[in-house]
Coordinates of C-alpha atoms and ligand atoms in Angstrom, one line a residue:
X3 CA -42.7 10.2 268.4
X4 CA -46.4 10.7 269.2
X5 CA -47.1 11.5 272.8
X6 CA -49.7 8.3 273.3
X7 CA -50.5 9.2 277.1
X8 CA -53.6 7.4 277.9
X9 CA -55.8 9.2 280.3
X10 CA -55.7 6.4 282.7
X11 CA -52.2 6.8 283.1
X12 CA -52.1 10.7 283.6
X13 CA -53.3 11.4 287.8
X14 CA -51.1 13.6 289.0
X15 CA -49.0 12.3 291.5
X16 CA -49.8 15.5 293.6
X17 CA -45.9 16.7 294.4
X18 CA -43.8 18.5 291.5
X19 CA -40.4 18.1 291.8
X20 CA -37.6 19.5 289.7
X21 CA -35.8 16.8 287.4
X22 CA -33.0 16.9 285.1
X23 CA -33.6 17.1 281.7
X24 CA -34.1 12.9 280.8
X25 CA -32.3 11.7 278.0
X26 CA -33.2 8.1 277.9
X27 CA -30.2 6.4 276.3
X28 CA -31.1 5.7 272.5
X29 CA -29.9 2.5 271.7
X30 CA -30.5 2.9 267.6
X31 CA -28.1 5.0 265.3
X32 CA -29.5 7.7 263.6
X33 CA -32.3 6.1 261.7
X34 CA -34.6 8.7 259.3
X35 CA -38.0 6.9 259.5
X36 CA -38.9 4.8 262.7
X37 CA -41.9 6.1 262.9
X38 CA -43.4 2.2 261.8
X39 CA -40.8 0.6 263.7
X40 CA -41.9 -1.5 266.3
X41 CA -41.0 0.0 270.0
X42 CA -39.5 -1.9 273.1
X43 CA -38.6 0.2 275.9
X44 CA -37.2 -1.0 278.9
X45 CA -37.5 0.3 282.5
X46 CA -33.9 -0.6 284.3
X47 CA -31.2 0.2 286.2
X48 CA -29.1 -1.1 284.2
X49 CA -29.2 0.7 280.8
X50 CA -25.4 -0.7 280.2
X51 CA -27.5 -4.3 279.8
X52 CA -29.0 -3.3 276.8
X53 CA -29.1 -4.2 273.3
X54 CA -27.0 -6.6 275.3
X55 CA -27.3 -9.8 272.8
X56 CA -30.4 -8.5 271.1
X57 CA -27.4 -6.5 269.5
X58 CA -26.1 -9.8 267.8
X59 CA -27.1 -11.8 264.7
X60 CA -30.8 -11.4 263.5
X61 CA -32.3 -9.1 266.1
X62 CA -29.6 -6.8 265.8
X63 CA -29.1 -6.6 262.0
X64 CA -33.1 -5.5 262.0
X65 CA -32.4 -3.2 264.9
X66 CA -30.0 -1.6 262.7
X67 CA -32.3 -1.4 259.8
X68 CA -34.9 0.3 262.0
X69 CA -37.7 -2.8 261.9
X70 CA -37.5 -2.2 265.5
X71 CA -36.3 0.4 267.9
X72 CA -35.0 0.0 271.7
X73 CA -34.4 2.4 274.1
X74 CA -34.0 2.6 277.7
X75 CA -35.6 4.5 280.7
X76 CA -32.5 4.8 283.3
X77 CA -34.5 4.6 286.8
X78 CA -31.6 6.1 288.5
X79 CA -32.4 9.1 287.4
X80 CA -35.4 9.2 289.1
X81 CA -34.1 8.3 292.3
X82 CA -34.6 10.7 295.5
X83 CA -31.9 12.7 297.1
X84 CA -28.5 12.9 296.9
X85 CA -27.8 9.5 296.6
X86 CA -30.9 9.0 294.1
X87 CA -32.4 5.9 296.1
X88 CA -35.1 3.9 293.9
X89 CA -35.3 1.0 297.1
X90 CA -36.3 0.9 300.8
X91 CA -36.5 -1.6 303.3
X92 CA -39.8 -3.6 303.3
X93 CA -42.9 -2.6 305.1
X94 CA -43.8 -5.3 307.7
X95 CA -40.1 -5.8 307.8
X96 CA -37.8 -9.1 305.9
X97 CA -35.3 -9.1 303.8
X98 CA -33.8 -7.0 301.4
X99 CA -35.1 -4.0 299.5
X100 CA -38.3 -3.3 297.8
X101 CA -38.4 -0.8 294.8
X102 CA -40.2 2.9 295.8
X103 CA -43.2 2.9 294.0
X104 CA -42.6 7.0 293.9
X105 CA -39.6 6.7 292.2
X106 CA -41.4 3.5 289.6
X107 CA -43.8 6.2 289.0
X108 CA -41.8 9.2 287.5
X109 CA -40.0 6.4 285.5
X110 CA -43.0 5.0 284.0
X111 CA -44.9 8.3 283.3
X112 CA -42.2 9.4 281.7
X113 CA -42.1 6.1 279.8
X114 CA -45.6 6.6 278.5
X115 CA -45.2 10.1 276.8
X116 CA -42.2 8.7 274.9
X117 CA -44.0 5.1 273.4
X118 CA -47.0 3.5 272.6
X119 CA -48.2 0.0 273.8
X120 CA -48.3 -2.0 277.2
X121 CA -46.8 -1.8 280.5
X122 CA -45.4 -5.4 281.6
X123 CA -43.6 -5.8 285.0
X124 CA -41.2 -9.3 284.4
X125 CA -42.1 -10.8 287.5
X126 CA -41.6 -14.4 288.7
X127 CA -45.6 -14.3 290.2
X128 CA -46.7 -13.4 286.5
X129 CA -48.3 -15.3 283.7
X130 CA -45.9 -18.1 282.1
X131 CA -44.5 -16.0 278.8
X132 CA -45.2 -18.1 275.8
X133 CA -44.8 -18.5 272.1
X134 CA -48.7 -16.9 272.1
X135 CA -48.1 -13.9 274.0
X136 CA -44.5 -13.4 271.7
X137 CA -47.1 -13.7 268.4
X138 CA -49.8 -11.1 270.2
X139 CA -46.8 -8.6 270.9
X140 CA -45.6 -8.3 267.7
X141 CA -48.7 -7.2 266.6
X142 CA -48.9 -3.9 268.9
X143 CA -47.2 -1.3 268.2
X144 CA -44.3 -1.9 271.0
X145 CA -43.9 -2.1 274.6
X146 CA -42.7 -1.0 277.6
X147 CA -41.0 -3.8 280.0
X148 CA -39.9 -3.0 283.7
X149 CA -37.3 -4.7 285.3
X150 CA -37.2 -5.6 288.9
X151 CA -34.3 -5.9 291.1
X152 CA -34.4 -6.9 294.6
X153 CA -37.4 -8.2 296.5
X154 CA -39.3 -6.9 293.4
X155 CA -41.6 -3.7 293.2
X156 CA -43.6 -2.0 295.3
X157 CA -47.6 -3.2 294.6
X158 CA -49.5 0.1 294.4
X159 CA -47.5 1.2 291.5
X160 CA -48.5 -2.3 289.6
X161 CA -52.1 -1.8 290.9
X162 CA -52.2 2.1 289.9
X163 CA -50.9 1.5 286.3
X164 CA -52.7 -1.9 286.1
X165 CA -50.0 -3.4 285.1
X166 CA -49.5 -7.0 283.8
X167 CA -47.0 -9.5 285.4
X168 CA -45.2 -11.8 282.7
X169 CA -42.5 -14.7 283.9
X170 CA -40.3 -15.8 281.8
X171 CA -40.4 -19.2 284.1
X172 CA -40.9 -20.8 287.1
X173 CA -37.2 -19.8 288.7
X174 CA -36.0 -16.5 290.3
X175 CA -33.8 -14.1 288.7
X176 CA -31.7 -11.3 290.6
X177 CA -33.3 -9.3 287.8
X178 CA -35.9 -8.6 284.6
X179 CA -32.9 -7.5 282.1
X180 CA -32.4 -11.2 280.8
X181 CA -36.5 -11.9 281.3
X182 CA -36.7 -9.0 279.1
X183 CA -34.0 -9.5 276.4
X184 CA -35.2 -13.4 276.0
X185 CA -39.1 -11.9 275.6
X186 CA -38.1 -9.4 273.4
X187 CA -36.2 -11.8 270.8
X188 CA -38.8 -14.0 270.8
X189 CA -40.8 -10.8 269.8
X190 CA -38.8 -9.6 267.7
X191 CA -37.8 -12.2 265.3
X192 CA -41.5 -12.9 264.5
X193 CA -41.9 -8.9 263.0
X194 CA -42.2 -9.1 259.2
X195 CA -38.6 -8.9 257.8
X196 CA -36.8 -10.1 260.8
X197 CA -36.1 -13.7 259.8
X198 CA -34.4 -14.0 256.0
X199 CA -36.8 -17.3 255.4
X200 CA -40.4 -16.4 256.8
X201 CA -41.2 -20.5 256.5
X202 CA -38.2 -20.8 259.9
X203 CA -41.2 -19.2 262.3
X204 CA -43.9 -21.6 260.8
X205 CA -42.2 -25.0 261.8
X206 CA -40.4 -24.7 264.3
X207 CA -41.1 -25.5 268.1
X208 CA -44.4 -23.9 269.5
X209 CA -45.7 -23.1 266.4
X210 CA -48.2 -25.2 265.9
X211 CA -48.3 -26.5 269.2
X212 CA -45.8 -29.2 268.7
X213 CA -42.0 -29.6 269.1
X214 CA -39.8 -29.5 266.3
X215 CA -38.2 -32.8 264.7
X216 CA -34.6 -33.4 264.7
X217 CA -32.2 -31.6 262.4
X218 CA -29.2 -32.8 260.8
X219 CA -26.8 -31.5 258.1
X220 CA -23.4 -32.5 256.5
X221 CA -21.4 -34.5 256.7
X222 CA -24.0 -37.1 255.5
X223 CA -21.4 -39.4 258.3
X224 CA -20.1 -38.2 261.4
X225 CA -18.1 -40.4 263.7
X226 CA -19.7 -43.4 262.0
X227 CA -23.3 -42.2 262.5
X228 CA -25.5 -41.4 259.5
X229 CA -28.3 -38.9 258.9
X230 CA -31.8 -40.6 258.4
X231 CA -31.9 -41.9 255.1
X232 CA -35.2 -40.5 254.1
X233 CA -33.6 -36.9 254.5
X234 CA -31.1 -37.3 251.9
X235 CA -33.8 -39.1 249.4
X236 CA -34.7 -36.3 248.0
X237 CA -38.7 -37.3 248.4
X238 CA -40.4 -34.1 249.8
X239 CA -43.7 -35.9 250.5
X240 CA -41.9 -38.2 252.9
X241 CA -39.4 -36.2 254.1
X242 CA -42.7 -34.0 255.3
X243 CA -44.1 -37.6 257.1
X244 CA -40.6 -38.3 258.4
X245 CA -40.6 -34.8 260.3
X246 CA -44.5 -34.7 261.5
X247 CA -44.0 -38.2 262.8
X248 CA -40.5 -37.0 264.8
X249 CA -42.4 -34.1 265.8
X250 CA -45.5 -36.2 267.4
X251 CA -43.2 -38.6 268.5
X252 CA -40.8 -36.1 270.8
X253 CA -44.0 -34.1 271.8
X254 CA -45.5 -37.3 273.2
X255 CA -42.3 -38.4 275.4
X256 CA -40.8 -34.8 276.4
X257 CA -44.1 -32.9 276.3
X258 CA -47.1 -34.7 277.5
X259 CA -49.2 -31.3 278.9
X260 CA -48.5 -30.3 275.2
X261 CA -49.7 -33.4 273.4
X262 CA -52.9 -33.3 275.4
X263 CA -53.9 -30.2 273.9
X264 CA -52.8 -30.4 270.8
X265 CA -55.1 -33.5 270.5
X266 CA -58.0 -31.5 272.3
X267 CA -57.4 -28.8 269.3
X268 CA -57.5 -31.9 266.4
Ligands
LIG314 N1 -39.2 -11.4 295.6 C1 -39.7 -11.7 294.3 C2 -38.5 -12.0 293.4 C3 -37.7 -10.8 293.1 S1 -36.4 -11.2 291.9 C4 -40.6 -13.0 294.4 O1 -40.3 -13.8 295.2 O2 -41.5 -13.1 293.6 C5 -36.0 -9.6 291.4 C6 -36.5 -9.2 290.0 O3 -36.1 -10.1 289.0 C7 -38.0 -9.2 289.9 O4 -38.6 -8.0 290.4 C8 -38.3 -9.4 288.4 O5 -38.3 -8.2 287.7 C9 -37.1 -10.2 288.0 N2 -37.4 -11.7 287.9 C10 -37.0 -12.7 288.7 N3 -37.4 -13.9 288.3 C11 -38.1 -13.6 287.1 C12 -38.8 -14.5 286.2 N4 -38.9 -15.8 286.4 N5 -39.4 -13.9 285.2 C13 -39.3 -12.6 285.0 N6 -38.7 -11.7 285.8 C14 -38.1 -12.2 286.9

């Protein structure tokens, strides 16, 4: 892989110490060619939580055929002393335990000479993750995710690595492991190849701003309720109506922030 260190990210941090030799946990089998493959790399301390269910179904048939490539940077490893702490209590005092921004560091320097794109921190305080930001990072190269635990990380490492804070929503998690796996299938399933039918990304919820109409399959009566009518008539042109209409129709009642601006955008 192509060391893609960018200057910014390179100030010495001053103190060298001696580290074992890092072998960040490869996730993929032996595959010849990744070199186009896109990259997500995951800052944690819990490596075990990973492919986790990006391992299943779509994301991890692709994985497997090397469309994309996942590997983990173990922050353990980095920890200080014997009992290799990455946490301390909070300055200005509180509860729990704040992530060392000392240990962060080594983690994330080393996670920037093994992969190209981004740094995101998953962070309740960051910008709401959307459909959007899934399209814009499957167009980079990769990224590189961190993953709190505790009261969260320590600021001067987000401020020294300018690094962007991403929520998957407006609740708190004990961790970013499940922020990350649900960004990164959301990612991943939108990178050419990924899906069998490349029409399932165009329709579907949050893809053209609206919600997706109701499906249905057989049996054509279950328990004495039928599917539409116009579905099984075979008709695409008002099949098409049918399913716009459903579409406006649940976007209005469920989703009014997202009506108004998909009317602004008309
Ligand atoms: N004290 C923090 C919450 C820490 S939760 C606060 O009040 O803002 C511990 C870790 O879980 C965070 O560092 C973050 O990585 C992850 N996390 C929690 N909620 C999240 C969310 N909604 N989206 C993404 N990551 C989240």
């Amino acid at each position: 892989m192509s060391d893609q260190n960018p200057s910014k990210h390179t100030k010495s941090h001053g103190r060298k110490t001696m580290r074992p030799t890092l072998k960040p946990r490869e996730l993929m089998t032996h595959q010849p060619d990744l070199a186009r493959a896109w990259q997500a790399q995951v800052i944690t301390l819990f490596p075990g939580a990973f492919p986790g269910v990006l391992g299943e179904s779509l994301t991890g048939k692709a994985h497997k055929e090397g469309k994309w490539q996942l590997s983990t940077v173990d922050l353990r490893i980095f920890g200080e002393g014997k009992h290799r702490n990455v946490d301390d209590t909070p300055a200005g005092g509180g509860a729990g335990m704040v992530m060392r921004p000392d240990v962060m560091g080594h983690a994330i320097e080393h996670a920037l000479r093994r992969a190209p794109g981004p740094l995101v921190y998953l962070s309740p305080r960051g910008k709401r993750f959307d459909q959007q930001m899934a399209r814009d990072w499957a167009e980079l190269p990769g990224i590189t995710m961190i993953c709190g635990r505790f009261e969260g990380v320590d600021q001067r490492v987000l401020d020294h690595y300018n690094i962007a804070e991403v929520s998957l929503g407006d609740f708190v998690l004990t961790g970013g492991e499940i922020a990350a796996q649900a960004m990164l299938d959301a990612t991943v399933r939108l990178l050419p190849g990924v899906l069998g039918n490349a029409e399932s990304t165009v329709d579907e919820s949050h893809s053209d701003g609206l919600l997706e109409h109701p499906q249905y399959t057989r049996p054509a009566d279950w328990e004495g309720h039928e599917i539409p009518p116009v579905l099984m008539s075979g008709h695409h042109g008002k099949i098409a109506e049918w399913r716009r209409e459903k579409s406006e129709e649940l976007t209005q009642q469920r989703r009014p922030d997202l009506w108004a601006k998909h009317k602004d955008q008309e």
